[in-house]
PDB file of C-alpha atoms in Angstrom:
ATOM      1  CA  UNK X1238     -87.083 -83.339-144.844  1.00  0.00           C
ATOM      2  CA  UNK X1239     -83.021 -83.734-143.308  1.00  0.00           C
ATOM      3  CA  UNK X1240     -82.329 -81.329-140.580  1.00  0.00           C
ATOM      4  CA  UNK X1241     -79.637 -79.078-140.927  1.00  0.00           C
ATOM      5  CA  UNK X1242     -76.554 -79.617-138.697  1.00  0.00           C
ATOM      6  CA  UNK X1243     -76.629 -76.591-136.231  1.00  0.00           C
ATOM      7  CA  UNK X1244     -73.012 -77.389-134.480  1.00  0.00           C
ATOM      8  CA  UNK X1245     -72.146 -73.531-133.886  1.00  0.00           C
ATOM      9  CA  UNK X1246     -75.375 -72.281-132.317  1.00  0.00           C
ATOM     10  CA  UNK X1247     -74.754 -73.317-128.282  1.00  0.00           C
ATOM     11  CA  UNK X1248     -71.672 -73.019-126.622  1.00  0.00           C
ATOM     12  CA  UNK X1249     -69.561 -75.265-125.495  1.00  0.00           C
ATOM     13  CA  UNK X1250     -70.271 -75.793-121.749  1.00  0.00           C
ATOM     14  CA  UNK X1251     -67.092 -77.586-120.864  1.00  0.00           C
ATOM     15  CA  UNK X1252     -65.173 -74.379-122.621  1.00  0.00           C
ATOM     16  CA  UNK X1253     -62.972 -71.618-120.159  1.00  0.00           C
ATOM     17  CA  UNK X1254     -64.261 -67.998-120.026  1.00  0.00           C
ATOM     18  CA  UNK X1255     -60.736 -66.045-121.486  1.00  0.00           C
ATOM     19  CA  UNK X1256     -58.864 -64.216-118.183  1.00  0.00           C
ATOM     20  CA  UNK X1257     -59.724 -60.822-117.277  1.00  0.00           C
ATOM     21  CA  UNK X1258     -57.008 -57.676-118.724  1.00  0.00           C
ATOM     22  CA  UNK X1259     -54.865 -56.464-115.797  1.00  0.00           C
ATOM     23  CA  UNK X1260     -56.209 -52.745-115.331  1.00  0.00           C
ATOM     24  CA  UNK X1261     -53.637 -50.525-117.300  1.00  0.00           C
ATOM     25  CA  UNK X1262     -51.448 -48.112-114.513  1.00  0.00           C
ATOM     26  CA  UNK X1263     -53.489 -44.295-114.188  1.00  0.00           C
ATOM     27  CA  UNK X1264     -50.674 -42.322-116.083  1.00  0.00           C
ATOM     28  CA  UNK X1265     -49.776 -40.366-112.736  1.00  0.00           C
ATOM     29  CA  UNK X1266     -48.248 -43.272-111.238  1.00  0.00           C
ATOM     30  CA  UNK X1267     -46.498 -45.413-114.355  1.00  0.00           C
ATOM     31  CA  UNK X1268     -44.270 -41.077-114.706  1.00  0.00           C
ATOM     32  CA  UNK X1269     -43.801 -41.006-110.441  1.00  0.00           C
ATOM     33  CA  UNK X1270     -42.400 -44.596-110.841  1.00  0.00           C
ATOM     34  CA  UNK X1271     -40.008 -43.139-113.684  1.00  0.00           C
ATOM     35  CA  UNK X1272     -39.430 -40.513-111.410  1.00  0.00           C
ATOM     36  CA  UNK X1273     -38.358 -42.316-108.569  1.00  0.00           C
ATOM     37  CA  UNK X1274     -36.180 -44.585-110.661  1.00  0.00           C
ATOM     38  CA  UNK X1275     -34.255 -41.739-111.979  1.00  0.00           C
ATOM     39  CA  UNK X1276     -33.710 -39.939-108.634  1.00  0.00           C
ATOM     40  CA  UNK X1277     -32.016 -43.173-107.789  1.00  0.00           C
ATOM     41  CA  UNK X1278     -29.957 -43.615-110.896  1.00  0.00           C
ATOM     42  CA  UNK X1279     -28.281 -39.941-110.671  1.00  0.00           C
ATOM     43  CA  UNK X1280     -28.237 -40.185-106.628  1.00  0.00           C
ATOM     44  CA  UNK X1281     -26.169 -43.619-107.300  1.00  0.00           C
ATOM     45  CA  UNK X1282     -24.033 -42.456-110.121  1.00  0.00           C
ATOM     46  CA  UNK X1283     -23.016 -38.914-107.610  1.00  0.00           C
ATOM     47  CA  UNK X1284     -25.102 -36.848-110.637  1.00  0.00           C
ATOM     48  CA  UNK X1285     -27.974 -36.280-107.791  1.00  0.00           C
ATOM     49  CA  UNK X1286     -25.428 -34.289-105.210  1.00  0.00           C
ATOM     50  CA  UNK X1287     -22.921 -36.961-104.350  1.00  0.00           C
ATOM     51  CA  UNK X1288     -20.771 -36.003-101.240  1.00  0.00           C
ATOM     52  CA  UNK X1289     -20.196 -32.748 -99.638  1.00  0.00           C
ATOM     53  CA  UNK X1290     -17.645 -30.691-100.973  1.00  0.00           C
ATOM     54  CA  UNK X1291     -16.031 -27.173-100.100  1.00  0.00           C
ATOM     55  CA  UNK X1292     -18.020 -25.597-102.666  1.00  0.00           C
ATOM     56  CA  UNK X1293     -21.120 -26.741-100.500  1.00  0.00           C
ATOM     57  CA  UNK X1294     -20.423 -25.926 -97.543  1.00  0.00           C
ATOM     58  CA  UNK X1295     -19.128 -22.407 -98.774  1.00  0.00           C
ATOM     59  CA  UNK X1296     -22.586 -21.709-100.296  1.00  0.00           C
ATOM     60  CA  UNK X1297     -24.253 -22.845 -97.186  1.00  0.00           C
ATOM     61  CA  UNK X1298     -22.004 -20.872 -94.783  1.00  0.00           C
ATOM     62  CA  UNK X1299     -22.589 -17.680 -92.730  1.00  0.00           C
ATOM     63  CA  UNK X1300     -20.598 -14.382 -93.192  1.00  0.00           C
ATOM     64  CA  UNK X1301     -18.383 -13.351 -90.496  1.00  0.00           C
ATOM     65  CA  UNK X1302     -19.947 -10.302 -89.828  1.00  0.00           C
ATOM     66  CA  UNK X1303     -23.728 -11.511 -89.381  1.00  0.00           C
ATOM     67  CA  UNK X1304     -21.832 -14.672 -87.052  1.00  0.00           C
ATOM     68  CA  UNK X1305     -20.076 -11.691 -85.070  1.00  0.00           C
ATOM     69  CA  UNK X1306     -23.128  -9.926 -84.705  1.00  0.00           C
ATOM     70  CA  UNK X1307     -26.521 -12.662 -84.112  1.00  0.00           C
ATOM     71  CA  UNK X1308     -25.259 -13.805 -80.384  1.00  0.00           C
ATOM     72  CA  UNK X1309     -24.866 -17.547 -81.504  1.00  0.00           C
ATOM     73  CA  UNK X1310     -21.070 -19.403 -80.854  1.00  0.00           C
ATOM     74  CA  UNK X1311     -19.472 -19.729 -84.514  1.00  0.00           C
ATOM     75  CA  UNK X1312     -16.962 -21.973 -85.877  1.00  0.00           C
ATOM     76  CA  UNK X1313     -14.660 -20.705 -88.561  1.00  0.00           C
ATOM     77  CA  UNK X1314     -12.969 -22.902 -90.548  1.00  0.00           C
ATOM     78  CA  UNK X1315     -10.333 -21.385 -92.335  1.00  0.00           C
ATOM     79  CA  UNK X1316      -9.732 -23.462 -95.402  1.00  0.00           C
ATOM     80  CA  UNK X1317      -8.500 -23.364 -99.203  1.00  0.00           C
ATOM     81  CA  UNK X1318      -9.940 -25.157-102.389  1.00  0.00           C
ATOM     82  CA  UNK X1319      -6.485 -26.867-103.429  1.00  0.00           C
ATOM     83  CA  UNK X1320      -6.127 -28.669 -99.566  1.00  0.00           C
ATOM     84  CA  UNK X1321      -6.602 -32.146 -99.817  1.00  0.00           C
ATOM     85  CA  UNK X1322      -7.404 -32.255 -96.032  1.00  0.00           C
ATOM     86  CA  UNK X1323      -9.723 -29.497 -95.992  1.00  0.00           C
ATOM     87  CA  UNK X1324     -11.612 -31.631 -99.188  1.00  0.00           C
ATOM     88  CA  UNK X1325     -11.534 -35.283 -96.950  1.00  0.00           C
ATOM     89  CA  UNK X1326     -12.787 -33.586 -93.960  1.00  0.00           C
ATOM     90  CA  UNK X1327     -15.509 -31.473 -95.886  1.00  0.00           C
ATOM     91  CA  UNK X1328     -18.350 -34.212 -95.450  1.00  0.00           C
ATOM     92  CA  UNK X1329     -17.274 -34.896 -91.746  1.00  0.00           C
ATOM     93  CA  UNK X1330     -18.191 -30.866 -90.891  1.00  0.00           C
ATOM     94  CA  UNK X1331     -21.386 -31.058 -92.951  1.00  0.00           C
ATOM     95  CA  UNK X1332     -22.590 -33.583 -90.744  1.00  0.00           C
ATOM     96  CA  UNK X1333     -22.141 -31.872 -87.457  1.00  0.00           C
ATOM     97  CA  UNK X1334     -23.197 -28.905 -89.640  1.00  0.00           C
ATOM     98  CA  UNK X1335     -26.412 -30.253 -90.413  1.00  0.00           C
ATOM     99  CA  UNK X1336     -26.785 -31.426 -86.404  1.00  0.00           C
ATOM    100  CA  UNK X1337     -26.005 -28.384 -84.836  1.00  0.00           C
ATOM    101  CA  UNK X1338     -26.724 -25.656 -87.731  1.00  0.00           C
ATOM    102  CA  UNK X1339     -29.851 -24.287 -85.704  1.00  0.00           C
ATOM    103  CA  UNK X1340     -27.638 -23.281 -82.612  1.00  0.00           C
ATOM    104  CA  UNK X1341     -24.144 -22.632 -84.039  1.00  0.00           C
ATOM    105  CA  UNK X1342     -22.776 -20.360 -87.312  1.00  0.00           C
ATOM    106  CA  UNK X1343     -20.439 -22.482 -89.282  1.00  0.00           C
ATOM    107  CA  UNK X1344     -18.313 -19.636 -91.236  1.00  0.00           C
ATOM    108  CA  UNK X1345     -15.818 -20.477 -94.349  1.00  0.00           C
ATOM    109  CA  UNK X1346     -12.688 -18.197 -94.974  1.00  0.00           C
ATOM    110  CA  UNK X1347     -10.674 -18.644 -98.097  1.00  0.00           C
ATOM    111  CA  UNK X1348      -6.861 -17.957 -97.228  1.00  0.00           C
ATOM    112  CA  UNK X1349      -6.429 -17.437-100.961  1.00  0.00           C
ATOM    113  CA  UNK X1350      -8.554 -14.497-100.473  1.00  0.00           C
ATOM    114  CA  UNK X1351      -6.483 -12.036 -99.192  1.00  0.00           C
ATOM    115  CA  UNK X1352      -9.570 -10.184 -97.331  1.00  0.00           C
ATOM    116  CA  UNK X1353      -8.548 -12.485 -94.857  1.00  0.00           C
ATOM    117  CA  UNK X1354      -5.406 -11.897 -94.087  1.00  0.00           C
ATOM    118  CA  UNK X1355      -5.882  -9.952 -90.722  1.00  0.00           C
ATOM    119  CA  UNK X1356      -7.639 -13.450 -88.867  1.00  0.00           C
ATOM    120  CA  UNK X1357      -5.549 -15.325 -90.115  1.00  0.00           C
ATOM    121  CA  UNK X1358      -2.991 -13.366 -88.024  1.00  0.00           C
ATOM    122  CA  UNK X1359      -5.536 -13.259 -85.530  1.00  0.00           C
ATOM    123  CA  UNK X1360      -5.977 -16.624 -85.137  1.00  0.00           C
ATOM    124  CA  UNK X1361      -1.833 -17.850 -85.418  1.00  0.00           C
ATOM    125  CA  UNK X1362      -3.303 -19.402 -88.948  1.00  0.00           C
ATOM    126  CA  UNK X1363       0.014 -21.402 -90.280  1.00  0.00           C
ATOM    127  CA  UNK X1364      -1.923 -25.069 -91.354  1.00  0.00           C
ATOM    128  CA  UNK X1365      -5.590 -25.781 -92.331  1.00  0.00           C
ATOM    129  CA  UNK X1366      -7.873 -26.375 -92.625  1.00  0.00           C
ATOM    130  CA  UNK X1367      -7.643 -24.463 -89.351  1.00  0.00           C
ATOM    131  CA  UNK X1368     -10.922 -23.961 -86.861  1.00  0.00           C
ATOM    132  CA  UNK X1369     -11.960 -21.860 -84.317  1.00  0.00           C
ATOM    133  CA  UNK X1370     -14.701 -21.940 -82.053  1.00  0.00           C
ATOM    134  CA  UNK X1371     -15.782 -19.046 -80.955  1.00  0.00           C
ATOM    135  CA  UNK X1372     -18.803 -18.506 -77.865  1.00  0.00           C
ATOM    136  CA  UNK X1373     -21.582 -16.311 -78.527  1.00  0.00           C
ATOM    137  CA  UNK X1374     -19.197 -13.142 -77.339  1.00  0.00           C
ATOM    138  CA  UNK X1375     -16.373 -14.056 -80.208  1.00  0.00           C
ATOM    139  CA  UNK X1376     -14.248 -15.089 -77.468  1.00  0.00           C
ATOM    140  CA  UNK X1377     -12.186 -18.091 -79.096  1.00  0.00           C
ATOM    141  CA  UNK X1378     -12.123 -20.805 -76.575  1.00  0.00           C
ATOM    142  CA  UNK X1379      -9.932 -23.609 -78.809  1.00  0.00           C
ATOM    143  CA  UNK X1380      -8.645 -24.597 -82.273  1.00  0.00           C
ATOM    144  CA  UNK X1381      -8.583 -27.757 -84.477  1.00  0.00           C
ATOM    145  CA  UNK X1382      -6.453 -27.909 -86.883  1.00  0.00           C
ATOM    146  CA  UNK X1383      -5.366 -30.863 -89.711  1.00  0.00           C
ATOM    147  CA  UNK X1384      -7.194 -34.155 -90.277  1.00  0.00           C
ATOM    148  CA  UNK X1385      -9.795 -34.554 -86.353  1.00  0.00           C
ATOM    149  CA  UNK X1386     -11.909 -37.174 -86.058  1.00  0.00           C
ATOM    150  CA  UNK X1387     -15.425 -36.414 -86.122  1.00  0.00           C
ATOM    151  CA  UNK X1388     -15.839 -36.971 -82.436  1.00  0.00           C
ATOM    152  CA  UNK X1389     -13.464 -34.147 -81.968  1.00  0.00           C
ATOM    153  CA  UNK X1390     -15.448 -31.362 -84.427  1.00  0.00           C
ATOM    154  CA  UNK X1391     -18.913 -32.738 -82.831  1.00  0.00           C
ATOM    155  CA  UNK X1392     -17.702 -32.832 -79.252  1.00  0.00           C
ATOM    156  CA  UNK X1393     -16.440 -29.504 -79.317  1.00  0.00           C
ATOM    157  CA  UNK X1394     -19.743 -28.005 -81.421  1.00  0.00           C
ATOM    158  CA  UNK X1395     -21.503 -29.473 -78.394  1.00  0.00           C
ATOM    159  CA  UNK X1396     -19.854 -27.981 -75.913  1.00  0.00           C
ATOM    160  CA  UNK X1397     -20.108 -24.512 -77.643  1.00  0.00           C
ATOM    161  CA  UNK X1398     -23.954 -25.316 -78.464  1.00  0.00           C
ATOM    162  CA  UNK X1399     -24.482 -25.661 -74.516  1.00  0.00           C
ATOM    163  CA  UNK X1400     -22.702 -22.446 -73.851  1.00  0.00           C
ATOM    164  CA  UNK X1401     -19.676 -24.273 -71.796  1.00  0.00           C
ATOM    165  CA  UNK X1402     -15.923 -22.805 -72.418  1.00  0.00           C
ATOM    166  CA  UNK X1403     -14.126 -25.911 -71.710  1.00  0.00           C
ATOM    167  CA  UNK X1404     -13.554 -27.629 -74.746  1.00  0.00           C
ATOM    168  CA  UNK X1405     -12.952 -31.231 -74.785  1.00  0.00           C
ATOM    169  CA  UNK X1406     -10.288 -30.638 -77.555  1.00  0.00           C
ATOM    170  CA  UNK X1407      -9.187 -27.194 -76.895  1.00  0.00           C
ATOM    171  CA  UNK X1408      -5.836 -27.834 -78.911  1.00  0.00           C
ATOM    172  CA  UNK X1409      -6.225 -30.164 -81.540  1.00  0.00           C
ATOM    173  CA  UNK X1410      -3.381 -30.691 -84.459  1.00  0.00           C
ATOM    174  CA  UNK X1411      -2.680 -33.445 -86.774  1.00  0.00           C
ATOM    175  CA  UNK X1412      -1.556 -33.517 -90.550  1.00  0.00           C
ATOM    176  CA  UNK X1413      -2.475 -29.901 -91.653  1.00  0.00           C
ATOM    177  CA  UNK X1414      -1.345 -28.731 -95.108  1.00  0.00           C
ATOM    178  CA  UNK X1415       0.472 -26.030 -94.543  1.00  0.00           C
ATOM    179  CA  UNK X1416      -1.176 -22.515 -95.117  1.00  0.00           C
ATOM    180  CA  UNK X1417       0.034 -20.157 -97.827  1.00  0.00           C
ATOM    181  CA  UNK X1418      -1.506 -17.668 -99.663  1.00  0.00           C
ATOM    182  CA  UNK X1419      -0.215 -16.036-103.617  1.00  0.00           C
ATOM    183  CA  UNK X1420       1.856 -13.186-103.844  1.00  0.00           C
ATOM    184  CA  UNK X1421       2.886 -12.997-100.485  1.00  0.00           C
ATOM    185  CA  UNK X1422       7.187 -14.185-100.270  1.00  0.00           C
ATOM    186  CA  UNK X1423       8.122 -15.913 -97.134  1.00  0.00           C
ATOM    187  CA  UNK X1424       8.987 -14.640 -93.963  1.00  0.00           C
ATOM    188  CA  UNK X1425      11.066 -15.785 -91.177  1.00  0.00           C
ATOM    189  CA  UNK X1426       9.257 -17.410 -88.097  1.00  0.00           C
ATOM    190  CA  UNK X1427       8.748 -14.960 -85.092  1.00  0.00           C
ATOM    191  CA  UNK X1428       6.835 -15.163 -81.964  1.00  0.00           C
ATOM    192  CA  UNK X1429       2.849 -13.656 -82.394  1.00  0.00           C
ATOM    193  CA  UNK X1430       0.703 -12.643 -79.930  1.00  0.00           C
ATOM    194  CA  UNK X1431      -2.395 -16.053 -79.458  1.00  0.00           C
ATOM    195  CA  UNK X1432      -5.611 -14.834 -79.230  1.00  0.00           C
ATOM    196  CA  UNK X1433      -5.946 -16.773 -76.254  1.00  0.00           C
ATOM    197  CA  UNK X1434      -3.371 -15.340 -74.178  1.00  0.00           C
ATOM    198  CA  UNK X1435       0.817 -15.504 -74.198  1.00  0.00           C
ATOM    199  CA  UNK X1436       2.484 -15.700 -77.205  1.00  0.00           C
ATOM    200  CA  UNK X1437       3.415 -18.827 -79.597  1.00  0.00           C
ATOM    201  CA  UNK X1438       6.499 -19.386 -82.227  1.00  0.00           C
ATOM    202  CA  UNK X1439       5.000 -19.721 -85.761  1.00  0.00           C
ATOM    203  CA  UNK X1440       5.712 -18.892 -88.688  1.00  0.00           C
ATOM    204  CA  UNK X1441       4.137 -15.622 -90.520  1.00  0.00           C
ATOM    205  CA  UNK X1442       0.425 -17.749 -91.637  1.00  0.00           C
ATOM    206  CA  UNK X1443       0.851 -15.878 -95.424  1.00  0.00           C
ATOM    207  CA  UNK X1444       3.918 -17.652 -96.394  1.00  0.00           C
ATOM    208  CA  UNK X1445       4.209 -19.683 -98.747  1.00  0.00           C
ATOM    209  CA  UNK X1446       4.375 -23.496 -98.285  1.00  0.00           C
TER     210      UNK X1446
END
């Protein structure tokens, strides 16, 4: 009898075993990789924070009674949400914010709000944003007022951080927008009593603009 062609029974020899599967992602990691590349999407498109603004650095602020009252040196920066100068110069105090925070109260006053009406007289308040740095007693030992250059906010933070009352800019004022407040009319400029001692010609820090 013929024998029966059995060409399917052995393998070819000279034939390449198919390639492994890549193992498939454990689902933990493929949703923290779609994680991560959202966080970066919003961060770069300003949705994930973006830069400091007022608003921040109101929210993150101490009061001016618990800065009074927990023996730290403050700076108040008196400020109002429609100055352009007080916006540009937001992130710059945020920074020195976030370096000295632990040692020194940053306080926000509104001049719109007219609870603060008595510092601003205090303090000869006729341009912000306007700050004061105050040692650990309230005793103001300088101002800055207008658009300062970081070095200026952070040199001065320092010096109140390490408890010195020599300021290395003790009288700083460039470019301010000038302070007003709402229903308050003008008044003429008159001499005020400074904080600091003697007596400077300004104009009443409520009036309008």
């Amino acid at each position: 009898p013929r024998a029966s062609d059995d060409t399917g029974s052995d393998p070819d020899p000279s034939a390449s075993p198919p390639p492994p599967k890549p193992p498939s992602s454990p689902p933990g990691k493929a949703i923290a990789g779609a994680g991560f590349a959202l966080g970066v999407a919003l961060f770069a498109s300003g949705l994930g924070g973006g830069a400091p603004t007022l608003a921040s650095l109101e929210k993150d602020a101490v009061s001016l009674d618990v800065a009074l009252a927990n023996g730290r040196p403050t700076v108040v920066e008196f400020y109002a949400d429609w100055c352009e100068v007080c916006k540009e110069s937001a992130p710059t105090v945020f920074d020195v914010e976030r370096k000295f925070g632990g040692d020194v109260n940053f306080v926000m006053l509104n001049i719109d709000n007219t609870k603060w009406g008595g510092e601003m007289d205090q303090y000869g308040v006729d341009g912000i944003p306007h700050l004061v740095f105050l040692d650990k007693n309230g005793q103001s030992y300088g101002q800055v007022v207008g658009k300062f250059p970081k070095a200026a906010l952070e040199q001065n933070v320092q010096a109140l951080a390490e408890g010195r009352q020599n300021l290395p800019f003790a009288k700083f004022q460039e470019g301010a927008s000038v302070a007003r407040a709402p229903d308050i009319v003008a008044a003429p400029q008159s001499a005020v009593d400074d904080p600091r001692g003697g007596a400077v010609y300004n104009a009443d820090p409520r009036a309008h603009g």
